[in-house]
mmCIF file of C-alpha atoms and ligand atoms in Angstrom:
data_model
loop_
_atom_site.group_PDB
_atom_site.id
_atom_site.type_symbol
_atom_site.label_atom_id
_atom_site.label_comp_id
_atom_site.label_asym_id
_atom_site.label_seq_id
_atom_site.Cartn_x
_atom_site.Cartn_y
_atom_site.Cartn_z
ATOM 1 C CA UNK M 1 -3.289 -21.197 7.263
ATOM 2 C CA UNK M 2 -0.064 -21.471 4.939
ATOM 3 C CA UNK M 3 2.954 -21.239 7.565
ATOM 4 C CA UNK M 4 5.459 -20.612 3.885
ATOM 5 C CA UNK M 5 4.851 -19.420 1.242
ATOM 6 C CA UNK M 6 7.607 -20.188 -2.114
ATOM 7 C CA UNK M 7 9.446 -17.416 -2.131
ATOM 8 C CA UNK M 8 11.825 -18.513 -4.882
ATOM 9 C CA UNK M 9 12.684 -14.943 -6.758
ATOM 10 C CA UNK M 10 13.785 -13.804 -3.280
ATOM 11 C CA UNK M 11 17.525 -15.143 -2.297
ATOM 12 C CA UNK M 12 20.546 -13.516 -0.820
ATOM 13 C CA UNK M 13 22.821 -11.904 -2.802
ATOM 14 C CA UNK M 14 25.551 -14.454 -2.934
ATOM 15 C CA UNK M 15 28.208 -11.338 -3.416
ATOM 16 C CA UNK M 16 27.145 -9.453 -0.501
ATOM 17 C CA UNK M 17 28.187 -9.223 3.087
ATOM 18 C CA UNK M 18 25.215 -10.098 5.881
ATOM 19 C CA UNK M 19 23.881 -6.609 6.908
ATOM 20 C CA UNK M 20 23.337 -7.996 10.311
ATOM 21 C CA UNK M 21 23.727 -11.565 11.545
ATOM 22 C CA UNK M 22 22.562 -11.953 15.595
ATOM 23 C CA UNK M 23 21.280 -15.020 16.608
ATOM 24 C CA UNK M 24 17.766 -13.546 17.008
ATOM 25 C CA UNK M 25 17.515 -12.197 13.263
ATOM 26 C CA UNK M 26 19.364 -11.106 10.154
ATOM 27 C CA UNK M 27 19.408 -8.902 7.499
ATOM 28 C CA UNK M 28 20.295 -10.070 3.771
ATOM 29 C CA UNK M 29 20.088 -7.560 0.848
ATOM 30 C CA UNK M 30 18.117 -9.524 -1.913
ATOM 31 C CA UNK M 31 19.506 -10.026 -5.620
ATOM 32 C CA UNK M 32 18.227 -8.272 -8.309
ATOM 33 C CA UNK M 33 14.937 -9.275 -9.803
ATOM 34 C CA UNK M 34 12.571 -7.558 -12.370
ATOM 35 C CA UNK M 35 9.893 -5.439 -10.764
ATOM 36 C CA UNK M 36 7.143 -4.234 -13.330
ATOM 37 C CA UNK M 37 4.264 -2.110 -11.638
ATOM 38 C CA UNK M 38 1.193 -2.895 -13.723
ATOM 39 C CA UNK M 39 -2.106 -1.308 -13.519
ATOM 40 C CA UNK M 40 -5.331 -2.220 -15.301
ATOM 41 C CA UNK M 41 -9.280 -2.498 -14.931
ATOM 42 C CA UNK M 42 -10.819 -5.864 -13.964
ATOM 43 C CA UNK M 43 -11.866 -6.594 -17.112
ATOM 44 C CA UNK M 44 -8.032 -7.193 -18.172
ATOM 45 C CA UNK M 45 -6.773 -8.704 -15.019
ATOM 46 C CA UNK M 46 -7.449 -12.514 -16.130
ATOM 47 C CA UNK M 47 -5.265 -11.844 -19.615
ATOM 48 C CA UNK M 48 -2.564 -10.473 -17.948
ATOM 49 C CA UNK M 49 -1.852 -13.255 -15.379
ATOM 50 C CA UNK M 50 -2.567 -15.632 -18.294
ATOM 51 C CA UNK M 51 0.352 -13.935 -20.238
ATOM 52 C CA UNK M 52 2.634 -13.139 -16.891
ATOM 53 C CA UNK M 53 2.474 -17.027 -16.025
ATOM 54 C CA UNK M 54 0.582 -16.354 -12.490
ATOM 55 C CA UNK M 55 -2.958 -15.097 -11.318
ATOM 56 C CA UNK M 56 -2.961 -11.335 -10.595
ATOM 57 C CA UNK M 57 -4.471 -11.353 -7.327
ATOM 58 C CA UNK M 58 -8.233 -9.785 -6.576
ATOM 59 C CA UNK M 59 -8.056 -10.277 -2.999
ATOM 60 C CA UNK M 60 -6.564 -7.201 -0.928
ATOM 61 C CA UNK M 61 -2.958 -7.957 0.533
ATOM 62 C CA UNK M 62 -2.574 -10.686 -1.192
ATOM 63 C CA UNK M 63 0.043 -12.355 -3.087
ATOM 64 C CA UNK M 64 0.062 -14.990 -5.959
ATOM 65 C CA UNK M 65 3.904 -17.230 -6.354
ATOM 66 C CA UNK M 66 5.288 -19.850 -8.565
ATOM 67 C CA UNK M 67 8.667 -20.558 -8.330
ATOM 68 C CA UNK M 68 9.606 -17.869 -11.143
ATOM 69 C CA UNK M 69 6.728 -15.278 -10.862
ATOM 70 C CA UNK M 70 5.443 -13.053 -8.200
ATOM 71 C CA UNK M 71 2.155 -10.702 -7.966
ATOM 72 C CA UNK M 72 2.103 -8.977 -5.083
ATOM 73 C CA UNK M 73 -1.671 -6.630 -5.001
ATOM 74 C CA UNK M 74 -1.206 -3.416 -4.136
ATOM 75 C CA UNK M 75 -4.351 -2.095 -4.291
ATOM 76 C CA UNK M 76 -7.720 -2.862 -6.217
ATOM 77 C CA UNK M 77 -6.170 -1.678 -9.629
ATOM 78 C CA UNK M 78 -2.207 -1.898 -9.338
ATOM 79 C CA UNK M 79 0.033 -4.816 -8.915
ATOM 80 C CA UNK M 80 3.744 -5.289 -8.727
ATOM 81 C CA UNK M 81 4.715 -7.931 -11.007
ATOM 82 C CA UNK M 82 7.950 -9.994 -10.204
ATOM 83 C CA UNK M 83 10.328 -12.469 -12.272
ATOM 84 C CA UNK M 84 13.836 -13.274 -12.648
ATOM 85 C CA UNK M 85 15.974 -10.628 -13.667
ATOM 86 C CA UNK M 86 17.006 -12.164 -17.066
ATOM 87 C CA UNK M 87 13.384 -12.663 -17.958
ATOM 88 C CA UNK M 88 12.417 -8.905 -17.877
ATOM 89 C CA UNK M 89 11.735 -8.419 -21.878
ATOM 90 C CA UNK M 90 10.030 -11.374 -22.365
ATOM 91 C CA UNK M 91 7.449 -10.654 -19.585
ATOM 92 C CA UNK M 92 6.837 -7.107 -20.502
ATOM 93 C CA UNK M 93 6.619 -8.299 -24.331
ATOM 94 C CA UNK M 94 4.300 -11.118 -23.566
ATOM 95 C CA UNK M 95 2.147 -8.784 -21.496
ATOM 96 C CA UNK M 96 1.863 -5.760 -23.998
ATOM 97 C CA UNK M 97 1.081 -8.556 -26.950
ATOM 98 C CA UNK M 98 -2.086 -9.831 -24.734
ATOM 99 C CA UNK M 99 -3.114 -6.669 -23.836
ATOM 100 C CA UNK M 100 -3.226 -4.246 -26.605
ATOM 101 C CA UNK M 101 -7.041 -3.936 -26.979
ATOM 102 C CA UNK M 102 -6.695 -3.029 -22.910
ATOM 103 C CA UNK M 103 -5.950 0.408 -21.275
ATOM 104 C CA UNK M 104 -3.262 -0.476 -19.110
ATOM 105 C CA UNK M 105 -0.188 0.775 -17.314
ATOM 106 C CA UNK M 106 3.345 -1.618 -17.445
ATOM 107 C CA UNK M 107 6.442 0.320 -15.862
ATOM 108 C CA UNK M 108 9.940 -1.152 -15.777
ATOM 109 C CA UNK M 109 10.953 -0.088 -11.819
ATOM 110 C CA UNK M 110 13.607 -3.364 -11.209
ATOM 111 C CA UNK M 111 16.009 -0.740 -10.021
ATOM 112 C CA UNK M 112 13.992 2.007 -8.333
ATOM 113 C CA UNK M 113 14.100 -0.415 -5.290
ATOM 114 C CA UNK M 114 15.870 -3.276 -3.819
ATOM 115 C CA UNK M 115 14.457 -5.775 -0.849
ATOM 116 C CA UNK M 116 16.471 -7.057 1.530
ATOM 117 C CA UNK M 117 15.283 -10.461 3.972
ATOM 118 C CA UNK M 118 15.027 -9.959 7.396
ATOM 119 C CA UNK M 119 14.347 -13.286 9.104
ATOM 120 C CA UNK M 120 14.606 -15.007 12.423
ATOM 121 C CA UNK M 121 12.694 -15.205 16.074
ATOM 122 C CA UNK M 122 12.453 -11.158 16.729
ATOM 123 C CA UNK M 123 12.334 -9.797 12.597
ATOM 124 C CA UNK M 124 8.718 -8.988 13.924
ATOM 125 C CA UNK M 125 10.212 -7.080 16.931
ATOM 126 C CA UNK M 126 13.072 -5.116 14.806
ATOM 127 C CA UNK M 127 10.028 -4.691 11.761
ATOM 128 C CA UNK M 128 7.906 -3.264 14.428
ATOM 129 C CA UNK M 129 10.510 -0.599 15.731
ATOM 130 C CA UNK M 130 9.779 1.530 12.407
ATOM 131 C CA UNK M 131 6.583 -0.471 10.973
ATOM 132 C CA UNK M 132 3.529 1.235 12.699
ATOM 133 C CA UNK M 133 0.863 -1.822 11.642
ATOM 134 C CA UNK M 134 0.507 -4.927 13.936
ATOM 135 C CA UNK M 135 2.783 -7.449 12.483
ATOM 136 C CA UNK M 136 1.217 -10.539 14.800
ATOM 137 C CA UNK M 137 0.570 -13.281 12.680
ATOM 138 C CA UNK M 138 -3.279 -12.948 13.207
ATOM 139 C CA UNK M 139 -3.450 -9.958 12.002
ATOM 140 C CA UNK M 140 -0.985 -9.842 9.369
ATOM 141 C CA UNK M 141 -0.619 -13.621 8.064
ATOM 142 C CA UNK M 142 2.087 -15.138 6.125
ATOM 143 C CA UNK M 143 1.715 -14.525 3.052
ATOM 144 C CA UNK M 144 0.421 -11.330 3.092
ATOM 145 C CA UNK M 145 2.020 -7.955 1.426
ATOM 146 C CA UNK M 146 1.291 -4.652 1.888
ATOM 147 C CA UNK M 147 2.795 -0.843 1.412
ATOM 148 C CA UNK M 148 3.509 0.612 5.023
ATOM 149 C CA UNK M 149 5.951 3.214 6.273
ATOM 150 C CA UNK M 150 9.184 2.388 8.017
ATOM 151 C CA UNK M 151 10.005 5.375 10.152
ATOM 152 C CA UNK M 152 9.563 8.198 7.122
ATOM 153 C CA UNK M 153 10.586 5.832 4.044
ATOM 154 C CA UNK M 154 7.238 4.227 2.165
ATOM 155 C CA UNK M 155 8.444 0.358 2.126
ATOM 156 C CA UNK M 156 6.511 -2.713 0.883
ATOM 157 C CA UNK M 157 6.718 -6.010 3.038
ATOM 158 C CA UNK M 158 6.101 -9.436 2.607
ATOM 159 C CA UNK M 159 5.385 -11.874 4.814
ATOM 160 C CA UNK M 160 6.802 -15.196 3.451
ATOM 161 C CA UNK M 161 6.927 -17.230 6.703
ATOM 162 C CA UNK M 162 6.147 -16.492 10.375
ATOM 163 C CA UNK M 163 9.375 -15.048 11.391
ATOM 164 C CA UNK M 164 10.388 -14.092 7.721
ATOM 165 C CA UNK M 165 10.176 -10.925 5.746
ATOM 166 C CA UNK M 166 10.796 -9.781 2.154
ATOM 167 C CA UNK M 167 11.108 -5.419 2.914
ATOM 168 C CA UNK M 168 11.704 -3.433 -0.513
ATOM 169 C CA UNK M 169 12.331 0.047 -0.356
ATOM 170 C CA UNK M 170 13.640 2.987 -2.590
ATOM 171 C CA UNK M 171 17.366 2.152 -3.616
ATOM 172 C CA UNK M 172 18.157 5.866 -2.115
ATOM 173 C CA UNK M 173 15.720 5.083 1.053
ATOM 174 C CA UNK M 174 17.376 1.590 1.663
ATOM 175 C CA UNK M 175 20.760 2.995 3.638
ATOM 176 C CA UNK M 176 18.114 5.025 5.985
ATOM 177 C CA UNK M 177 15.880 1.284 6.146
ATOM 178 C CA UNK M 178 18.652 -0.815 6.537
ATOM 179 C CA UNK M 179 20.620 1.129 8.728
ATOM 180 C CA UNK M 180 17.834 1.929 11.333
ATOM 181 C CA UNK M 181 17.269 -1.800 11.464
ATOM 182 C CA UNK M 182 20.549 -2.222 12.409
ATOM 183 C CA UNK M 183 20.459 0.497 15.040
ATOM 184 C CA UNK M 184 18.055 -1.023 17.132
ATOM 185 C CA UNK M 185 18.912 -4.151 16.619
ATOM 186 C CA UNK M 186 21.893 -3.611 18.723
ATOM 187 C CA UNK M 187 19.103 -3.238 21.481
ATOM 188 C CA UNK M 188 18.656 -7.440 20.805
ATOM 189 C CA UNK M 189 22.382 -7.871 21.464
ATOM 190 C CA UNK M 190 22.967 -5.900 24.187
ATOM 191 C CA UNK M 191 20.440 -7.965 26.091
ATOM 192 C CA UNK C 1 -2.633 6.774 17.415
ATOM 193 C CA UNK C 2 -5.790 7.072 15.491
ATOM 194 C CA UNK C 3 -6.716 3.744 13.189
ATOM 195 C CA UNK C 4 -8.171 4.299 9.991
ATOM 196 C CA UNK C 5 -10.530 1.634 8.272
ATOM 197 C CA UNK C 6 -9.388 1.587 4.350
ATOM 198 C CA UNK C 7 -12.324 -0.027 2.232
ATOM 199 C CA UNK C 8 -9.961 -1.056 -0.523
ATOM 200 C CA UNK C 9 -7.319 -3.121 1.666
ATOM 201 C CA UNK C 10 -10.443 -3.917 3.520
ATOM 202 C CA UNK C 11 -8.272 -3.369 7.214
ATOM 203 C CA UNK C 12 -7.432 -1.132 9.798
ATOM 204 C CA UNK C 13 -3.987 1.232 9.292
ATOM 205 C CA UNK C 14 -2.521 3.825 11.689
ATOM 206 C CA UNK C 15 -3.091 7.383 10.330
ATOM 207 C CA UNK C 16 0.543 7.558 9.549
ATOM 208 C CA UNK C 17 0.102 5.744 6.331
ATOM 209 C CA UNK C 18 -3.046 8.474 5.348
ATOM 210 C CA UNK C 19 -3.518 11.875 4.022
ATOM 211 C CA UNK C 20 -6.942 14.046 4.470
ATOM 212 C CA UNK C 21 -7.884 15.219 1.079
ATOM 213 C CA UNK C 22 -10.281 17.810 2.599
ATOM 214 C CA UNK C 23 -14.296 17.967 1.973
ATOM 215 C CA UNK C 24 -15.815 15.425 -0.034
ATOM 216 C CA UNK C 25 -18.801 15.353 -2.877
ATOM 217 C CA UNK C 26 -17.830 18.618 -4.603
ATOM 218 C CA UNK C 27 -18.432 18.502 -7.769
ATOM 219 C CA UNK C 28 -15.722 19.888 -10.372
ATOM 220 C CA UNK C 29 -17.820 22.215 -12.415
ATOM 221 C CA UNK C 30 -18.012 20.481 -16.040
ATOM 222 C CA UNK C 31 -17.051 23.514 -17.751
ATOM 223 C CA UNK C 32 -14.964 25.861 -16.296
ATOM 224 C CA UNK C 33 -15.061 28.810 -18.931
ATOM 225 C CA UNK C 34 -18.810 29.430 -18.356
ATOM 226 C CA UNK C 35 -18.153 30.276 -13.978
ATOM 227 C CA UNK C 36 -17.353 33.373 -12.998
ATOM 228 C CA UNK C 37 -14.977 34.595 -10.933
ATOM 229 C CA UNK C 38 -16.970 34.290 -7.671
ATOM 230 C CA UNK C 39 -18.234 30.959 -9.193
ATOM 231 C CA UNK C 40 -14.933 29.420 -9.481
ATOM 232 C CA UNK C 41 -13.398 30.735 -6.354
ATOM 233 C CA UNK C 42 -16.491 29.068 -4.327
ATOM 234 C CA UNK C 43 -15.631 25.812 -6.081
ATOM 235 C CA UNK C 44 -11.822 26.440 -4.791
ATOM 236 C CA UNK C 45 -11.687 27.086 -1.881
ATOM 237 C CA UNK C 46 -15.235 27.737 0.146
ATOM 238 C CA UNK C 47 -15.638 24.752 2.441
ATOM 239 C CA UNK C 48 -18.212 23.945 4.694
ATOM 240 C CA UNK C 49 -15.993 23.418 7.522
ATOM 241 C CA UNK C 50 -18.329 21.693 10.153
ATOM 242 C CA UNK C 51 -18.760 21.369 13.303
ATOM 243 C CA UNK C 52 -20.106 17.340 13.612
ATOM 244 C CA UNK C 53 -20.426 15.026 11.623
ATOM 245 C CA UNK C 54 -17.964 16.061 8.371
ATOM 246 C CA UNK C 55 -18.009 13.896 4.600
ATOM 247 C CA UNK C 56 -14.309 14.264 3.772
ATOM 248 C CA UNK C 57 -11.827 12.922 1.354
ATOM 249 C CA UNK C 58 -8.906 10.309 2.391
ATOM 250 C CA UNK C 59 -6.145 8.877 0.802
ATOM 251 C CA UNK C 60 -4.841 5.708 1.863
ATOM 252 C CA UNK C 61 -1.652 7.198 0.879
ATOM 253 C CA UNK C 62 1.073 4.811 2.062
ATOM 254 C CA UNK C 63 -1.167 1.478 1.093
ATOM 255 C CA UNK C 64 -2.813 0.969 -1.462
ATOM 256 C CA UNK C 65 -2.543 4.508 -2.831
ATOM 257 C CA UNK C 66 -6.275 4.907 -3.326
ATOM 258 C CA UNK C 67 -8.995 7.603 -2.326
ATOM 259 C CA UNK C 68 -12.201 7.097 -0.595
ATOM 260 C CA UNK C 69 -14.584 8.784 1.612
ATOM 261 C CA UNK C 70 -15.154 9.004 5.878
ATOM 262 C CA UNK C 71 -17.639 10.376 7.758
ATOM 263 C CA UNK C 72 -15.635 12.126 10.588
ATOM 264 C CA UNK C 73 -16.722 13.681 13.807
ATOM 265 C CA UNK C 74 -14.858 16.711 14.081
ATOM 266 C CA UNK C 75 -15.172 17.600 17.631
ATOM 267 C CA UNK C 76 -14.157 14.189 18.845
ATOM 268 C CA UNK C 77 -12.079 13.249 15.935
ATOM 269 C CA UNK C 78 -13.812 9.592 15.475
ATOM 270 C CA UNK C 79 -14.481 8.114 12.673
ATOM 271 C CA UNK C 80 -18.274 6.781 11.645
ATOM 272 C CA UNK C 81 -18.271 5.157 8.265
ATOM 273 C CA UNK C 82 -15.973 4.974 5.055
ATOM 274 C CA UNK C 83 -17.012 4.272 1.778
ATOM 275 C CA UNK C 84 -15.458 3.622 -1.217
ATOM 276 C CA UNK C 85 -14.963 6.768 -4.162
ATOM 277 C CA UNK C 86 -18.331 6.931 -5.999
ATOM 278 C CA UNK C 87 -20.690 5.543 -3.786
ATOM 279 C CA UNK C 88 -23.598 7.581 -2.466
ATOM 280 C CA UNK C 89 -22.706 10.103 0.041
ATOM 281 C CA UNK C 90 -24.263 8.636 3.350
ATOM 282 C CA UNK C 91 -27.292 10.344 4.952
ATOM 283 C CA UNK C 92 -25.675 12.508 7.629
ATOM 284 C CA UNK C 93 -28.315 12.814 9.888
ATOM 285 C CA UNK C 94 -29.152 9.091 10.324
ATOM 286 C CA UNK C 95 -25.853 8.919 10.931
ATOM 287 C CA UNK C 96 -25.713 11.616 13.878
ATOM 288 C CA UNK C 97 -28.555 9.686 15.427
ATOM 289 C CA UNK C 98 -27.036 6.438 15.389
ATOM 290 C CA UNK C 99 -23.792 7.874 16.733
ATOM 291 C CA UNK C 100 -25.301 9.846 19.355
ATOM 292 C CA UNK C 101 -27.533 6.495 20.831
HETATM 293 ZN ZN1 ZN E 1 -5.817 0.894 1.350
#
């Protein structure tokens, strides 16, 4: 089992404040990348991670990396493709050029949400206080992404190492994410 | 809470991230123009409602966004089998006799 996975695309917003920094976990927001959600039929998925630069994984929950590509499976038909933020036309130009003969679906939704890290010994503890699914590493490995709920806001997570976590959300859901996280995390220092 | 197998993630979610999508295998009628009234509203909204073992629709709603089928006992709420969308509806009464054993 992979205990990190490269998780590159994903640093700390150098011009932002810590949303929360305890000594048992903090809370980063993210800096931009390029988010495309992609959808096609099997018959098109080899093509498009030739032309994106990385394999668009088949297996469920699953994520692919380089150091300047992400594909994070959504579900058996849908993928969320991810690259630097500079890099945005040339990914979605490549893509469309190697897959006109394909039905396909490439949306542009960088800035319908943002991800912010939450990382240290109890992330899994302050995840769980919203996150319904088991978050133990056995059941939920590193590496492994998914679309889950955080309280009422639909988020996506990543797991890039045991106690680390990529957590996107809606830009107008993030305040409600962020902040709730935040909340109870003042259960951790008032311990 | 009640834990929902989803064939497509291929795990086990809480209910939370799902959404019933009502009776499953009912066919839309090909062409609309040719049912009557009676016809049409049958097709809308007449369910079998049952009592036992019930086919239904599910949406995996806050995963992977994708539809499937369940066999769900109504009376106790537990689910028996879930399938993916366009595989054979299972044989109910097989099924009944394996879950009653
Ligand atoms: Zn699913």
């Amino acid at each position: 089992m992979v205990d990190q996975v490269t998780a590159d695309l994903y640093v700390p917003d150098a011009g932002e404040e810590p949303l929360l920094a305890i000594s048992s976990v903090s809370i980063l927001r993210a800096a931009p990348v390029s988010r495309l959600s992609f959808r096609c039929r099997d018959d098109a998925r080899a093509a498009a991670g030739k032309a994106f630069g990385v394999a668009l994984p088949a297996k469920p929950l699953s994520a692919e990396t380089t150091s300047d590509r992400i594909a994070f499976w959504l579900g058996p038909d849908e993928w969320m493709l991810i690259a630097p933020e500079s890099d945005l036309e040339a990914v979605s130009a490549k893509l469309e050029a190697a897959l006109e003969s394909h039905p396909t679906s490439l949306v542009d939704v960088s800035h319908r949400q943002e991800a912010i890290l939450v990382s240290g010994d109890r992330a899994v503890w302050l995840l769980n206080t919203g996150i319904p699914i088991d978050l133990d590493v056995s059941a939920f490995p590193v590496g492994s992404v998914t679309r889950t709920v955080f309280h009422k806001a639909p988020v996506m997570v990543w797991r890039t190492g045991e106690d680390s976590f990529v957590v996107e959300a809606w830009v107008s859901f993030m305040d409600y994410v962020a902040g709730l996280l935040v909340q109870s995390a003042g259960e951790l220092s008032a311990a | 809470m009640l834990l929902i197998y989803c064939p497509y993630c291929e795990v086990e979610r809480p209910e939370l991230e799902f959404r019933c999508g009502g009776e499953a295998h009912i066919a839309r009628p090909t062409d609309p123009s040719t049912q009557s009234d009676e016809q049409w509203a049958d097709f809308l909204y007449m369910r079998t409602n049952t009592k036992g073992i019930y086919a239904e629709r599910w949406r995996h709603i806050h995963g992977c966004g994708r539809f499937f089928n369940a066999l769900r006992e109504t009376v106790g709420d537990k689910f028996l089998k879930v399938y993916k969308t366009g595989e054979p509806k299972p044989d109910l009464d097989a099924i009944a006799k394996e879950a009653s054993r």
